[in-house]
Structure formats: structure tokens, C-alpha cells
mmCIF file of C-alpha atoms in Angstrom:
data_model
loop_
_atom_site.group_PDB
_atom_site.id
_atom_site.type_symbol
_atom_site.label_atom_id
_atom_site.label_comp_id
_atom_site.label_asym_id
_atom_site.label_seq_id
_atom_site.Cartn_x
_atom_site.Cartn_y
_atom_site.Cartn_z
ATOM 1 C CA MET A 1 -53.372 -15.905 -136.542
ATOM 2 C CA ASP A 2 -51.888 -14.003 -139.475
ATOM 3 C CA TYR A 3 -50.727 -10.951 -137.533
ATOM 4 C CA GLN A 4 -48.948 -9.414 -140.506
ATOM 5 C CA ALA A 5 -52.161 -9.304 -142.538
ATOM 6 C CA LEU A 6 -53.986 -7.816 -139.562
ATOM 7 C CA LYS A 7 -51.322 -5.121 -139.190
ATOM 8 C CA ASP A 8 -51.432 -4.228 -142.879
ATOM 9 C CA GLN A 9 -55.211 -3.971 -142.815
ATOM 10 C CA ASN A 10 -55.054 -1.699 -139.756
ATOM 11 C CA ARG A 11 -52.356 0.455 -141.372
ATOM 12 C CA ILE A 12 -54.465 1.161 -144.448
ATOM 13 C CA LEU A 13 -57.433 2.190 -142.294
ATOM 14 C CA ASN A 14 -55.230 4.224 -139.949
ATOM 15 C CA GLN A 15 -53.619 6.087 -142.828
ATOM 16 C CA GLU A 16 -57.007 7.021 -144.232
ATOM 17 C CA GLU A 17 -58.372 8.164 -140.864
ATOM 18 C CA ALA A 18 -55.301 10.307 -140.224
ATOM 19 C CA ARG A 19 -55.497 11.840 -143.693
ATOM 20 C CA LEU A 20 -59.148 12.757 -143.109
ATOM 21 C CA GLY A 21 -58.378 14.107 -139.644
ATOM 22 C CA LEU A 22 -61.011 11.961 -137.944
ATOM 23 C CA THR A 23 -61.053 12.270 -134.180
ATOM 24 C CA ARG A 24 -62.784 8.981 -133.363
ATOM 25 C CA LEU A 25 -60.837 6.065 -134.801
ATOM 26 C CA LYS A 26 -61.600 2.480 -135.730
ATOM 27 C CA SER A 27 -57.905 1.780 -136.293
ATOM 28 C CA LYS A 28 -55.236 1.215 -133.633
ATOM 29 C CA PRO A 29 -51.701 2.685 -133.278
ATOM 30 C CA LEU A 30 -49.061 1.555 -135.774
ATOM 31 C CA TYR A 31 -46.326 1.770 -133.172
ATOM 32 C CA PHE A 32 -46.135 2.453 -129.453
ATOM 33 C CA TRP A 33 -43.825 3.082 -126.531
ATOM 34 C CA PHE A 34 -44.042 0.692 -123.600
ATOM 35 C CA ASP A 35 -42.328 1.172 -120.250
ATOM 36 C CA ILE A 36 -42.525 -2.136 -118.418
ATOM 37 C CA HIS A 37 -40.337 -1.055 -115.508
ATOM 38 C CA GLY A 38 -40.075 2.106 -113.400
ATOM 39 C CA PRO A 39 -36.723 1.808 -111.593
ATOM 40 C CA CYS A 40 -33.205 1.897 -113.024
ATOM 41 C CA ASN A 41 -30.007 0.210 -111.859
ATOM 42 C CA LEU A 42 -27.986 3.420 -112.355
ATOM 43 C CA LYS A 43 -28.242 6.902 -110.846
ATOM 44 C CA CYS A 44 -26.806 9.012 -113.649
ATOM 45 C CA ALA A 45 -25.914 12.542 -112.604
ATOM 46 C CA HIS A 46 -27.584 14.081 -115.678
ATOM 47 C CA CYS A 47 -30.875 12.145 -115.469
ATOM 48 C CA GLY A 48 -34.171 13.947 -114.949
ATOM 49 C CA PHE A 49 -35.063 11.676 -112.042
ATOM 50 C CA GLN A 50 -32.545 13.675 -110.002
ATOM 51 C CA LYS A 51 -35.048 16.529 -110.042
ATOM 52 C CA TYR A 52 -38.425 14.908 -110.624
ATOM 53 C CA GLY A 53 -37.981 11.370 -109.280
ATOM 54 C CA ARG A 54 -39.087 8.190 -111.025
ATOM 55 C CA THR A 55 -42.553 7.827 -112.459
ATOM 56 C CA SER A 56 -42.783 4.861 -110.086
ATOM 57 C CA GLU A 57 -40.740 2.117 -108.470
ATOM 58 C CA GLU A 58 -43.052 -0.520 -109.915
ATOM 59 C CA GLU A 59 -43.081 -3.317 -112.447
ATOM 60 C CA VAL A 60 -45.865 -3.158 -115.004
ATOM 61 C CA SER A 61 -48.986 -4.782 -113.567
ATOM 62 C CA GLU A 62 -50.583 -7.893 -115.059
ATOM 63 C CA GLU A 63 -53.690 -5.842 -115.824
ATOM 64 C CA VAL A 64 -51.782 -3.262 -117.890
ATOM 65 C CA TYR A 65 -49.593 -5.905 -119.554
ATOM 66 C CA ALA A 66 -52.635 -7.945 -120.590
ATOM 67 C CA SER A 67 -54.318 -4.863 -122.062
ATOM 68 C CA VAL A 68 -51.249 -4.115 -124.193
ATOM 69 C CA MET A 69 -51.082 -7.729 -125.385
ATOM 70 C CA SER A 70 -54.720 -7.857 -126.430
ATOM 71 C CA GLU A 71 -55.314 -4.346 -127.764
ATOM 72 C CA LEU A 72 -51.966 -3.066 -129.106
ATOM 73 C CA MET A 73 -49.663 -5.925 -130.039
ATOM 74 C CA PRO A 74 -51.839 -7.584 -132.726
ATOM 75 C CA THR A 75 -51.953 -4.470 -134.932
ATOM 76 C CA ALA A 76 -48.698 -2.641 -134.096
ATOM 77 C CA TYR A 77 -45.520 -2.959 -136.150
ATOM 78 C CA VAL A 78 -42.956 -1.596 -133.686
ATOM 79 C CA CYS A 79 -42.683 -1.181 -129.926
ATOM 80 C CA ASN A 80 -40.266 1.449 -128.609
ATOM 81 C CA LEU A 81 -39.278 -0.293 -125.404
ATOM 82 C CA GLY A 82 -38.165 2.214 -122.804
ATOM 83 C CA GLY A 83 -36.771 5.691 -123.161
ATOM 84 C CA THR A 84 -39.661 7.698 -121.731
ATOM 85 C CA ASN A 85 -39.620 7.169 -117.952
ATOM 86 C CA TRP A 86 -35.952 7.155 -116.790
ATOM 87 C CA GLY A 87 -36.211 3.440 -116.059
ATOM 88 C CA GLU A 88 -34.150 0.528 -117.449
ATOM 89 C CA MET A 89 -36.227 -2.089 -119.222
ATOM 90 C CA THR A 90 -33.663 -4.910 -119.307
ATOM 91 C CA ILE A 91 -33.787 -5.331 -115.519
ATOM 92 C CA SER A 92 -37.541 -5.935 -115.500
ATOM 93 C CA LYS A 93 -38.714 -9.425 -114.608
ATOM 94 C CA HIS A 94 -41.024 -9.115 -117.615
ATOM 95 C CA PHE A 95 -38.270 -8.301 -120.123
ATOM 96 C CA HIS A 96 -37.702 -11.805 -121.509
ATOM 97 C CA ARG A 97 -41.423 -12.489 -121.425
ATOM 98 C CA PHE A 98 -42.055 -9.405 -123.523
ATOM 99 C CA LEU A 99 -39.421 -10.430 -126.074
ATOM 100 C CA LEU A 100 -41.198 -13.754 -126.547
ATOM 101 C CA ASP A 101 -44.588 -12.037 -126.838
ATOM 102 C CA ALA A 102 -43.132 -9.639 -129.416
ATOM 103 C CA LYS A 103 -41.913 -12.592 -131.482
ATOM 104 C CA LYS A 104 -45.331 -14.217 -131.227
ATOM 105 C CA HIS A 105 -47.142 -11.067 -132.380
ATOM 106 C CA GLN A 106 -44.524 -10.174 -135.031
ATOM 107 C CA VAL A 107 -43.723 -6.862 -133.354
ATOM 108 C CA LYS A 108 -40.241 -5.418 -133.791
ATOM 109 C CA ILE A 109 -38.515 -3.700 -130.867
ATOM 110 C CA ASN A 110 -36.674 -0.398 -130.739
ATOM 111 C CA LEU A 111 -34.873 -0.752 -127.412
ATOM 112 C CA THR A 112 -33.391 2.105 -125.396
ATOM 113 C CA THR A 113 -30.944 0.773 -122.806
ATOM 114 C CA ASN A 114 -28.087 1.896 -120.584
ATOM 115 C CA GLY A 115 -26.101 -1.125 -121.762
ATOM 116 C CA THR A 116 -25.427 -2.597 -118.342
ATOM 117 C CA ARG A 117 -27.036 -5.982 -119.023
ATOM 118 C CA MET A 118 -26.910 -8.405 -121.945
ATOM 119 C CA TRP A 119 -27.859 -11.713 -120.345
ATOM 120 C CA ASP A 120 -27.326 -14.954 -122.241
ATOM 121 C CA GLU A 121 -30.742 -16.323 -121.223
ATOM 122 C CA TRP A 122 -32.583 -13.785 -123.366
ATOM 123 C CA PHE A 123 -29.891 -12.476 -125.722
ATOM 124 C CA ASP A 124 -30.853 -14.615 -128.748
ATOM 125 C CA ASP A 125 -34.516 -13.638 -128.423
ATOM 126 C CA LEU A 126 -33.497 -9.994 -128.228
ATOM 127 C CA CYS A 127 -31.534 -10.279 -131.475
ATOM 128 C CA ASP A 128 -34.530 -11.955 -133.129
ATOM 129 C CA THR A 129 -36.894 -9.078 -132.299
ATOM 130 C CA LEU A 130 -34.751 -5.940 -132.616
ATOM 131 C CA THR A 131 -35.130 -3.354 -135.322
ATOM 132 C CA VAL A 132 -33.002 -0.777 -133.450
ATOM 133 C CA ILE A 133 -31.037 -0.846 -130.221
ATOM 134 C CA GLY A 134 -29.902 2.484 -128.803
ATOM 135 C CA PHE A 135 -27.284 2.662 -126.070
ATOM 136 C CA SER A 136 -27.526 5.818 -123.955
ATOM 137 C CA MET A 137 -24.224 7.513 -123.079
ATOM 138 C CA GLU A 138 -22.658 10.857 -122.138
ATOM 139 C CA GLY A 139 -19.117 10.280 -123.318
ATOM 140 C CA ILE A 140 -16.500 7.536 -123.296
ATOM 141 C CA GLU A 141 -14.047 6.121 -120.780
ATOM 142 C CA GLY A 142 -13.601 8.381 -117.723
ATOM 143 C CA GLU A 143 -16.314 10.865 -118.678
ATOM 144 C CA PHE A 144 -18.780 7.997 -119.114
ATOM 145 C CA GLU A 145 -17.909 6.526 -115.715
ATOM 146 C CA LYS A 146 -18.064 9.904 -113.969
ATOM 147 C CA LEU A 147 -21.707 10.447 -114.886
ATOM 148 C CA ARG A 148 -22.928 6.856 -115.045
ATOM 149 C CA GLY A 149 -21.095 5.198 -112.176
ATOM 150 C CA PHE A 150 -20.599 2.128 -114.378
ATOM 151 C CA LYS A 151 -17.384 0.723 -115.827
ATOM 152 C CA TRP A 152 -16.799 1.816 -119.406
ATOM 153 C CA LYS A 153 -15.115 -1.480 -120.294
ATOM 154 C CA HIS A 154 -18.232 -3.429 -119.260
ATOM 155 C CA PHE A 155 -20.477 -1.119 -121.280
ATOM 156 C CA LEU A 156 -18.270 -1.473 -124.358
ATOM 157 C CA LYS A 157 -18.147 -5.253 -123.915
ATOM 158 C CA ASN A 158 -21.959 -5.401 -124.027
ATOM 159 C CA VAL A 159 -22.028 -3.230 -127.154
ATOM 160 C CA GLU A 160 -19.510 -5.539 -128.823
ATOM 161 C CA LYS A 161 -21.599 -8.545 -127.788
ATOM 162 C CA VAL A 162 -24.620 -7.124 -129.603
ATOM 163 C CA CYS A 163 -22.543 -6.328 -132.698
ATOM 164 C CA GLN A 164 -21.141 -9.858 -132.738
ATOM 165 C CA GLY A 165 -24.545 -11.417 -132.065
ATOM 166 C CA ARG A 166 -26.078 -9.561 -134.975
ATOM 167 C CA SER A 167 -23.329 -10.840 -137.269
ATOM 168 C CA ASP A 168 -23.527 -14.428 -135.990
ATOM 169 C CA LYS A 169 -27.308 -14.572 -136.437
ATOM 170 C CA GLY A 170 -27.326 -12.792 -139.801
ATOM 171 C CA LYS A 171 -29.606 -10.008 -138.575
ATOM 172 C CA SER A 172 -29.827 -6.459 -139.924
ATOM 173 C CA PHE A 173 -31.078 -4.380 -136.986
ATOM 174 C CA ARG A 174 -29.416 -1.001 -136.392
ATOM 175 C CA ILE A 175 -27.046 -0.457 -133.476
ATOM 176 C CA GLU A 176 -26.598 3.124 -132.361
ATOM 177 C CA TRP A 177 -25.099 5.223 -129.603
ATOM 178 C CA ARG A 178 -27.352 7.965 -128.289
ATOM 179 C CA TYR A 179 -24.866 10.493 -127.034
ATOM 180 C CA CYS A 180 -26.017 13.260 -124.693
ATOM 181 C CA ALA A 181 -23.465 15.973 -125.534
ATOM 182 C CA HIS A 182 -22.188 18.389 -122.897
ATOM 183 C CA ALA A 183 -19.190 20.600 -122.276
ATOM 184 C CA ASP A 184 -17.121 18.002 -120.403
ATOM 185 C CA SER A 185 -17.159 15.389 -123.188
ATOM 186 C CA ILE A 186 -17.839 17.124 -126.512
ATOM 187 C CA HIS A 187 -14.095 16.899 -127.267
ATOM 188 C CA GLN A 188 -14.484 13.098 -127.290
ATOM 189 C CA LEU A 189 -16.930 13.032 -130.201
ATOM 190 C CA PRO A 190 -14.293 12.514 -132.964
ATOM 191 C CA ALA A 191 -12.759 9.572 -131.051
ATOM 192 C CA MET A 192 -16.254 8.253 -130.354
ATOM 193 C CA ILE A 193 -16.970 8.074 -134.083
ATOM 194 C CA ARG A 194 -13.781 6.148 -134.814
ATOM 195 C CA LEU A 195 -14.439 3.727 -131.952
ATOM 196 C CA ALA A 196 -18.062 3.156 -132.959
ATOM 197 C CA LYS A 197 -17.003 2.403 -136.514
ATOM 198 C CA SER A 198 -14.342 -0.060 -135.345
ATOM 199 C CA VAL A 199 -16.646 -2.125 -133.103
ATOM 200 C CA GLY A 200 -19.593 -2.257 -135.520
ATOM 201 C CA VAL A 201 -21.941 0.477 -134.259
ATOM 202 C CA ASP A 202 -23.929 1.858 -137.199
ATOM 203 C CA ARG A 203 -24.862 5.303 -136.064
ATOM 204 C CA ILE A 204 -24.384 7.993 -133.421
ATOM 205 C CA GLN A 205 -27.254 10.301 -132.549
ATOM 206 C CA VAL A 206 -25.962 13.444 -130.864
ATOM 207 C CA MET A 207 -28.391 15.223 -128.554
ATOM 208 C CA ASN A 208 -27.684 18.393 -126.608
ATOM 209 C CA LEU A 209 -27.810 18.047 -122.834
ATOM 210 C CA VAL A 210 -31.052 19.097 -121.179
ATOM 211 C CA PRO A 211 -29.966 20.285 -117.705
ATOM 212 C CA TYR A 212 -32.501 19.271 -115.097
ATOM 213 C CA VAL A 213 -30.663 20.635 -112.053
ATOM 214 C CA GLU A 214 -29.059 24.038 -111.517
ATOM 215 C CA SER A 215 -25.532 22.640 -111.075
ATOM 216 C CA GLN A 216 -25.591 21.296 -114.656
ATOM 217 C CA LYS A 217 -26.826 24.493 -116.285
ATOM 218 C CA TYR A 218 -23.439 25.654 -117.555
ATOM 219 C CA LYS A 219 -22.555 22.193 -118.919
ATOM 220 C CA ALA A 220 -25.108 22.767 -121.681
ATOM 221 C CA LEU A 221 -23.450 23.421 -125.039
ATOM 222 C CA GLY A 222 -25.400 26.630 -125.466
ATOM 223 C CA TYR A 223 -22.845 28.173 -123.094
ATOM 224 C CA HIS A 224 -19.934 26.751 -125.135
ATOM 225 C CA ARG A 225 -21.052 27.509 -128.665
ATOM 226 C CA SER A 226 -17.745 28.008 -130.443
ATOM 227 C CA LEU A 227 -16.290 24.911 -128.797
ATOM 228 C CA ALA A 228 -19.329 22.845 -129.748
ATOM 229 C CA ASN A 229 -19.294 24.095 -133.335
ATOM 230 C CA GLN A 230 -15.603 23.231 -133.635
ATOM 231 C CA TYR A 231 -16.166 19.599 -132.662
ATOM 232 C CA PHE A 232 -19.419 19.387 -134.629
ATOM 233 C CA ARG A 233 -17.555 20.361 -137.805
ATOM 234 C CA GLU A 234 -14.601 18.079 -137.121
ATOM 235 C CA SER A 235 -16.929 15.176 -136.370
ATOM 236 C CA ARG A 236 -18.967 15.668 -139.531
ATOM 237 C CA GLN A 237 -15.765 15.568 -141.556
ATOM 238 C CA ILE A 238 -14.552 12.361 -139.861
ATOM 239 C CA ALA A 239 -17.956 10.741 -140.361
ATOM 240 C CA ARG A 240 -17.818 11.564 -144.083
ATOM 241 C CA GLU A 241 -14.314 10.116 -144.385
ATOM 242 C CA LEU A 242 -15.338 6.907 -142.620
ATOM 243 C CA ASN A 243 -18.726 6.719 -144.366
ATOM 244 C CA PHE A 244 -20.304 6.649 -140.920
ATOM 245 C CA ASP A 245 -23.880 7.660 -140.143
ATOM 246 C CA ILE A 246 -24.124 10.429 -137.560
ATOM 247 C CA GLU A 247 -26.851 12.893 -136.640
ATOM 248 C CA ILE A 248 -25.437 16.101 -135.198
ATOM 249 C CA PRO A 249 -27.543 19.154 -134.266
ATOM 250 C CA ARG A 250 -27.097 22.250 -136.367
ATOM 251 C CA ASP A 251 -24.249 24.565 -135.414
ATOM 252 C CA PHE A 252 -24.981 27.095 -132.725
ATOM 253 C CA ASN A 253 -25.555 30.694 -133.719
ATOM 254 C CA THR A 254 -22.588 32.677 -132.395
ATOM 255 C CA GLY A 255 -24.010 36.016 -133.536
ATOM 256 C CA ASP A 256 -22.420 39.148 -134.972
ATOM 257 C CA PHE A 257 -22.636 42.898 -134.494
ATOM 258 C CA GLN A 258 -24.388 43.716 -137.751
ATOM 259 C CA GLY A 259 -28.137 44.198 -137.850
ATOM 260 C CA THR A 260 -28.829 42.901 -134.355
ATOM 261 C CA PRO A 261 -32.237 43.666 -132.820
ATOM 262 C CA LEU A 262 -30.610 46.053 -130.325
ATOM 263 C CA LEU A 263 -28.962 48.112 -133.083
ATOM 264 C CA GLN A 264 -32.195 48.172 -135.044
ATOM 265 C CA ILE A 265 -34.071 49.517 -132.045
ATOM 266 C CA GLU A 266 -31.402 52.162 -131.464
ATOM 267 C CA ARG A 267 -31.723 53.305 -135.076
ATOM 268 C CA LYS A 268 -35.475 53.618 -134.692
ATOM 269 C CA LYS A 269 -34.985 55.711 -131.577
ATOM 270 C CA ALA A 270 -32.521 57.936 -133.410
ATOM 271 C CA ASP A 271 -35.059 58.511 -136.155
ATOM 272 C CA ALA A 272 -37.633 59.421 -133.505
ATOM 273 C CA ALA A 273 -39.858 56.675 -134.871
ATOM 274 C CA PRO A 274 -42.061 54.831 -132.350
ATOM 275 C CA VAL A 275 -41.156 51.199 -131.664
ATOM 276 C CA ALA A 276 -44.150 49.135 -132.739
ATOM 277 C CA PRO A 277 -45.033 45.731 -131.264
ATOM 278 C CA ILE A 278 -43.336 42.886 -133.133
ATOM 279 C CA PHE A 279 -45.660 40.280 -134.639
ATOM 280 C CA THR A 280 -44.017 37.064 -135.721
ATOM 281 C CA GLY A 281 -45.020 34.222 -138.000
ATOM 282 C CA VAL A 282 -44.119 30.635 -137.162
ATOM 283 C CA GLU A 283 -44.197 27.524 -139.325
ATOM 284 C CA LEU A 284 -44.760 24.188 -137.597
ATOM 285 C CA VAL A 285 -44.904 20.705 -139.027
ATOM 286 C CA ASN A 286 -48.060 18.623 -138.968
ATOM 287 C CA CYS A 287 -48.031 15.852 -136.375
ATOM 288 C CA TYR A 288 -49.940 12.588 -136.811
ATOM 289 C CA ARG A 289 -48.752 10.799 -133.700
ATOM 290 C CA PRO A 290 -52.142 11.150 -131.970
ATOM 291 C CA TRP A 291 -53.478 8.921 -134.772
ATOM 292 C CA GLN A 292 -50.553 6.556 -135.268
ATOM 293 C CA ALA A 293 -48.743 6.156 -131.940
ATOM 294 C CA THR A 294 -49.243 5.951 -128.215
ATOM 295 C CA VAL A 295 -47.266 5.561 -124.972
ATOM 296 C CA VAL A 296 -48.143 3.156 -122.181
ATOM 297 C CA GLY A 297 -46.333 3.605 -118.874
ATOM 298 C CA GLU A 298 -45.706 0.942 -116.250
ATOM 299 C CA ILE A 299 -48.451 2.359 -114.020
ATOM 300 C CA GLY A 300 -50.951 2.339 -116.892
ATOM 301 C CA ASP A 301 -50.902 5.998 -117.954
ATOM 302 C CA VAL A 302 -51.526 6.448 -121.688
ATOM 303 C CA ARG A 303 -49.967 9.415 -123.498
ATOM 304 C CA PRO A 304 -49.945 10.354 -127.200
ATOM 305 C CA CYS A 305 -46.136 10.400 -127.577
ATOM 306 C CA CYS A 306 -42.878 10.450 -125.628
ATOM 307 C CA VAL A 307 -42.902 14.271 -125.372
ATOM 308 C CA TYR A 308 -46.532 14.994 -124.493
ATOM 309 C CA TRP A 309 -46.629 14.438 -120.737
ATOM 310 C CA LYS A 310 -50.366 14.882 -120.113
ATOM 311 C CA PRO A 311 -52.085 11.469 -119.733
ATOM 312 C CA MET A 312 -55.062 10.717 -121.932
ATOM 313 C CA GLY A 313 -56.286 8.097 -119.454
ATOM 314 C CA ASN A 314 -55.158 5.039 -117.535
ATOM 315 C CA LEU A 315 -55.443 1.356 -118.408
ATOM 316 C CA ARG A 316 -56.012 0.474 -114.784
ATOM 317 C CA HIS A 317 -59.299 2.352 -114.905
ATOM 318 C CA LYS A 318 -60.535 1.453 -118.400
ATOM 319 C CA GLY A 319 -59.529 -0.483 -121.497
ATOM 320 C CA PHE A 320 -57.323 0.986 -124.224
ATOM 321 C CA GLU A 321 -60.232 1.471 -126.613
ATOM 322 C CA ALA A 322 -61.975 3.766 -124.115
ATOM 323 C CA VAL A 323 -58.808 5.857 -123.736
ATOM 324 C CA TRP A 324 -57.912 5.846 -127.450
ATOM 325 C CA ASN A 325 -61.292 7.310 -128.366
ATOM 326 C CA GLY A 326 -61.861 9.192 -125.135
ATOM 327 C CA ARG A 327 -62.552 12.915 -124.870
ATOM 328 C CA LYS A 328 -58.917 13.974 -124.326
ATOM 329 C CA TYR A 329 -57.582 12.059 -127.326
ATOM 330 C CA ARG A 330 -60.373 13.377 -129.566
ATOM 331 C CA GLN A 331 -59.721 16.952 -128.466
ATOM 332 C CA LEU A 332 -56.000 16.573 -129.159
ATOM 333 C CA ARG A 333 -56.595 15.187 -132.662
ATOM 334 C CA ASP A 334 -58.961 18.067 -133.341
ATOM 335 C CA SER A 335 -56.425 20.712 -132.275
ATOM 336 C CA VAL A 336 -52.895 19.374 -132.802
ATOM 337 C CA ASN A 337 -52.602 20.660 -136.389
ATOM 338 C CA GLU A 338 -54.815 23.703 -135.927
ATOM 339 C CA HIS A 339 -53.772 25.465 -132.710
ATOM 340 C CA SER A 340 -51.113 23.563 -130.782
ATOM 341 C CA ASP A 341 -50.668 23.870 -127.059
ATOM 342 C CA GLY A 342 -47.288 24.700 -125.528
ATOM 343 C CA ILE A 343 -46.085 21.089 -125.298
ATOM 344 C CA CYS A 344 -46.559 20.434 -129.006
ATOM 345 C CA TYR A 345 -45.137 23.829 -129.920
ATOM 346 C CA SER A 346 -41.872 23.129 -128.090
ATOM 347 C CA CYS A 347 -41.556 19.675 -129.632
ATOM 348 C CA ARG A 348 -42.018 20.813 -133.226
ATOM 349 C CA LEU A 349 -39.931 23.951 -132.978
ATOM 350 C CA PRO A 350 -36.896 23.133 -130.822
ATOM 351 C CA GLN A 351 -34.391 26.008 -130.792
ATOM 352 C CA PHE A 352 -31.285 24.596 -129.161
ATOM 353 C CA ASP A 353 -29.300 27.803 -129.697
ATOM 354 C CA SER A 354 -31.851 29.960 -127.887
ATOM 355 C CA GLU A 355 -32.202 30.953 -124.261
ATOM 356 C CA GLN A 356 -35.885 30.103 -124.653
ATOM 357 C CA ASN A 357 -35.281 26.475 -125.647
ATOM 358 C CA ARG A 358 -36.513 23.347 -123.888
ATOM 359 C CA ALA A 359 -33.195 22.934 -122.089
ATOM 360 C CA ALA A 360 -33.472 26.362 -120.490
ATOM 361 C CA SER A 361 -37.127 25.785 -119.636
ATOM 362 C CA GLN A 362 -36.225 22.802 -117.462
ATOM 363 C CA LEU A 363 -34.618 25.198 -114.981
ATOM 364 C CA SER A 364 -36.902 27.026 -112.579
ATOM 365 C CA SER A 365 -37.566 30.609 -113.692
ATOM 366 C CA SER A 366 -37.249 33.488 -111.279
ATOM 367 C CA LEU A 367 -40.262 35.685 -110.540
ATOM 368 C CA ARG A 368 -38.645 38.460 -112.584
ATOM 369 C CA GLU A 369 -38.249 36.118 -115.576
ATOM 370 C CA LEU A 370 -41.856 34.926 -115.317
ATOM 371 C CA VAL A 371 -43.088 38.541 -115.344
ATOM 372 C CA LYS A 372 -40.841 39.300 -118.339
ATOM 373 C CA GLN A 373 -42.116 36.284 -120.266
ATOM 374 C CA GLY A 374 -45.702 37.245 -119.521
ATOM 375 C CA ALA A 375 -45.134 40.767 -120.855
ATOM 376 C CA GLU A 376 -43.504 39.427 -124.020
ATOM 377 C CA ARG A 377 -46.509 37.191 -124.715
ATOM 378 C CA LEU A 378 -48.833 40.208 -124.512
ATOM 379 C CA TRP A 379 -46.885 42.007 -127.226
ATOM 380 C CA THR A 380 -46.028 39.006 -129.399
ATOM 381 C CA LYS A 381 -48.792 37.119 -131.174
ATOM 382 C CA PRO A 382 -47.276 34.541 -133.506
ATOM 383 C CA GLN A 383 -49.263 33.513 -136.537
ATOM 384 C CA VAL A 384 -48.840 29.750 -136.920
ATOM 385 C CA HIS A 385 -48.786 27.973 -140.265
ATOM 386 C CA TYR A 386 -48.589 24.179 -140.578
ATOM 387 C CA ALA A 387 -46.637 22.548 -143.390
ATOM 388 C CA GLY A 388 -44.872 19.239 -143.887
ATOM 389 C CA VAL A 389 -44.904 16.396 -141.376
ATOM 390 C CA LEU A 390 -43.070 15.631 -138.141
ATOM 391 C CA ASP A 391 -42.400 11.983 -139.031
ATOM 392 C CA ASP A 392 -41.796 11.401 -142.736
ATOM 393 C CA GLN A 393 -42.158 7.649 -142.328
ATOM 394 C CA LEU A 394 -45.649 8.181 -140.893
ATOM 395 C CA ASP A 395 -46.948 10.657 -143.439
ATOM 396 C CA PRO A 396 -50.566 9.698 -144.145
ATOM 397 C CA GLY A 397 -50.332 11.554 -147.444
ATOM 398 C CA GLY A 398 -47.527 9.307 -148.631
ATOM 399 C CA VAL A 399 -46.349 5.736 -148.265
ATOM 400 C CA ILE A 400 -45.955 4.684 -144.657
ATOM 401 C CA THR A 401 -42.843 2.647 -144.029
ATOM 402 C CA ILE A 402 -42.341 0.819 -140.749
#
């Protein structure tokens, strides 16, 4: 079968259906996430499983695997393997099998891994299917080992193996470090850039720590803003000098004493003017993931993306087509770019320098805070305007590149 022609035909139809905003689709997703394994071989101190547990301790079932093979693989371009369930995909008994199926169906893999395993028996097939491989990390050397409980030298050896394998096989997939930045290791970022450049890593993606447990709350960079900004600036400069690709969050707002909301309110009080309710306007980007992507978990749950946690259905109960065009998916497509719910709002407007960001929301609120938030919502009614797109490469109004 000419899978490439089938994919291109599906892409054209998908792009048109997304542009028109249709809720019932004839096309299938262009790319998808697939978690083939629930457990992990590490117990990282920062991981969300410490608070919420694993989604399961299971391997993907034959029923779910077969559904993905028949209904998603023929028309999809890329599979994001792992990264949505706190599990490690390379330890699954299905991992090598999936690599071979990806090669058969001409599907490229974006793999998220903790870097603990690069087995010779499947390494060549991995190199043949990769488009991106992202190694998760929280620092280097001692800081890495403290949180991961795995030897840094073994992790680095596996990274170097992938870099060498790519060179030996003449491949062009991207190798990146996905660094979860926190107060204990942010000082290592400049050295991390130099090391990554020297071993052949192409890119570092810096992500602020999301603290899932109370003991980690003050490790978040929002409590160390000046320190974070210092190393952000130094790291950007080093990356420019080395011509190295790095994605660093914007600098934190450290504030000033001019024109703050408190001073403005005090001035209003001094003028004896009443303080009126504040109405805010918010601009969000359009999201087309409910048309172009999907997530399949190891227990069969189907979700529209890696952020949206509400299942649209389950492949153990019905086929993908029934879920893809089911009531929940149709309702989401009808509303996602008109009146987003809270999950979509947080995803498209992350404010990492705010006490109201997603990191802070992971921590349990006190009763007093819940009452305060409820009162603020009564007074604040944001007017939402949608402009631009969340994923430029999946803009149905432009040229989709996979």
C-alpha cells in the first residue's frame, strides 16, 4: 500500500475540514500521541505520579494496539511516543514491535524518554524511524542523580550513543534535552549548553518546574525570579555565541514601584472616586488540535491533546471512528475557538510569572483561596478574542508541514 499517498490525501481533506470548522470529520488525525506503557523504571522526585499515581501499571492491550494500527497509523505522519502519562515507553515489551510497525506504515516518531535504555536489539530501527528524540532531565551530574536516582554517566553515554548512531546512519532527526528548570539546578544551564553542543545534541528546551507536591513549591523559579533571569540571559548569550538552538521561557517580571495596581487604587481612594469592577480583555490563539491530533493512552482512553485531560471515549468500548466523531469530540470542536473551557484557557495563555499560573494551580488551594478566587470571578468577566494559531505547522489556513 502507498501509505504516503494515503496520508497526503487525508491531509488535504483534514485541512479543509479544519478550515471550515466542521465538527463531524471524514479525515483522520495527522499526528497522535501514543502511550504504550503505564509504568516507569524511575521514581523521579519531581514527577506528577508522586501526587496522582500512574495512569495504570499496564501494557497497552492487543485490542487498543490493533485499533491504533488499523485506524490511525495509515493516515498519520508522526507519532509522539510517550510524554503524556509519566511512563517510560522504551521498557515496554511492545516498543520494538511498534518501531517496526512505524517503519511499515511510514510514520515518524517523536520519542520522549528518560534515557535509561538504548538497547542494541532495537537501536537501528529506532534511528530509522525518529524525527525527534527528547531526553527528559532536571540538571546535570549530581543534580540529575539526586532527582532521578540514575547515574548521570550512564544517561550521557546513551545520549552520545544516539548522536553517534545518527551520524553513522546518515540520519537527520533532531536530538534535544528537555530540561525541567528549578532553583537547585538553574545555575547549571550555561554548562549544559556547552556540554550539549560538544556531544552533538541539537537543542535544549527549557521548561519551568511544575511542582506537584508541597515540598517542591519553593523550588519553582517563580520564587527565584532574579536568579532565573540572570541565568536565562547568560544562557541566551552563550547559545548565540555557539550558534546553538535553545528555547528559554521569557524572563520573569520582577516588578517595580511605579504604577502598580495597589498605588492606582490608593490614588482613586484619595480622589474619593469609587473603585469600579475591572473588566479585562484576553486574546487567545486558535487551536486546531481537535481536528488534527489525538492522544491514545495505554488503557484505551482517547483525548484531544496532551494537555486536555478529559477523555473523549475509550477504544476498549468502541472503535476510534466512533470516538473521533462522538458527541464529546463534536462539542469540543464546536466550542474550542468560540468559548474555551478552563483547560484550554490555561494551555493557550500560560503565565509562568504569575501566582495564578498552571504551576501554582497544581498545589491544593486553601478554603480561603478558593473563596477569594470565586469572588474575583464574579467581578472579572474577561472578553475573549481569538487570533493566530497555537501550532503554526498545523495552520489550516496555511501550508501544513509535518
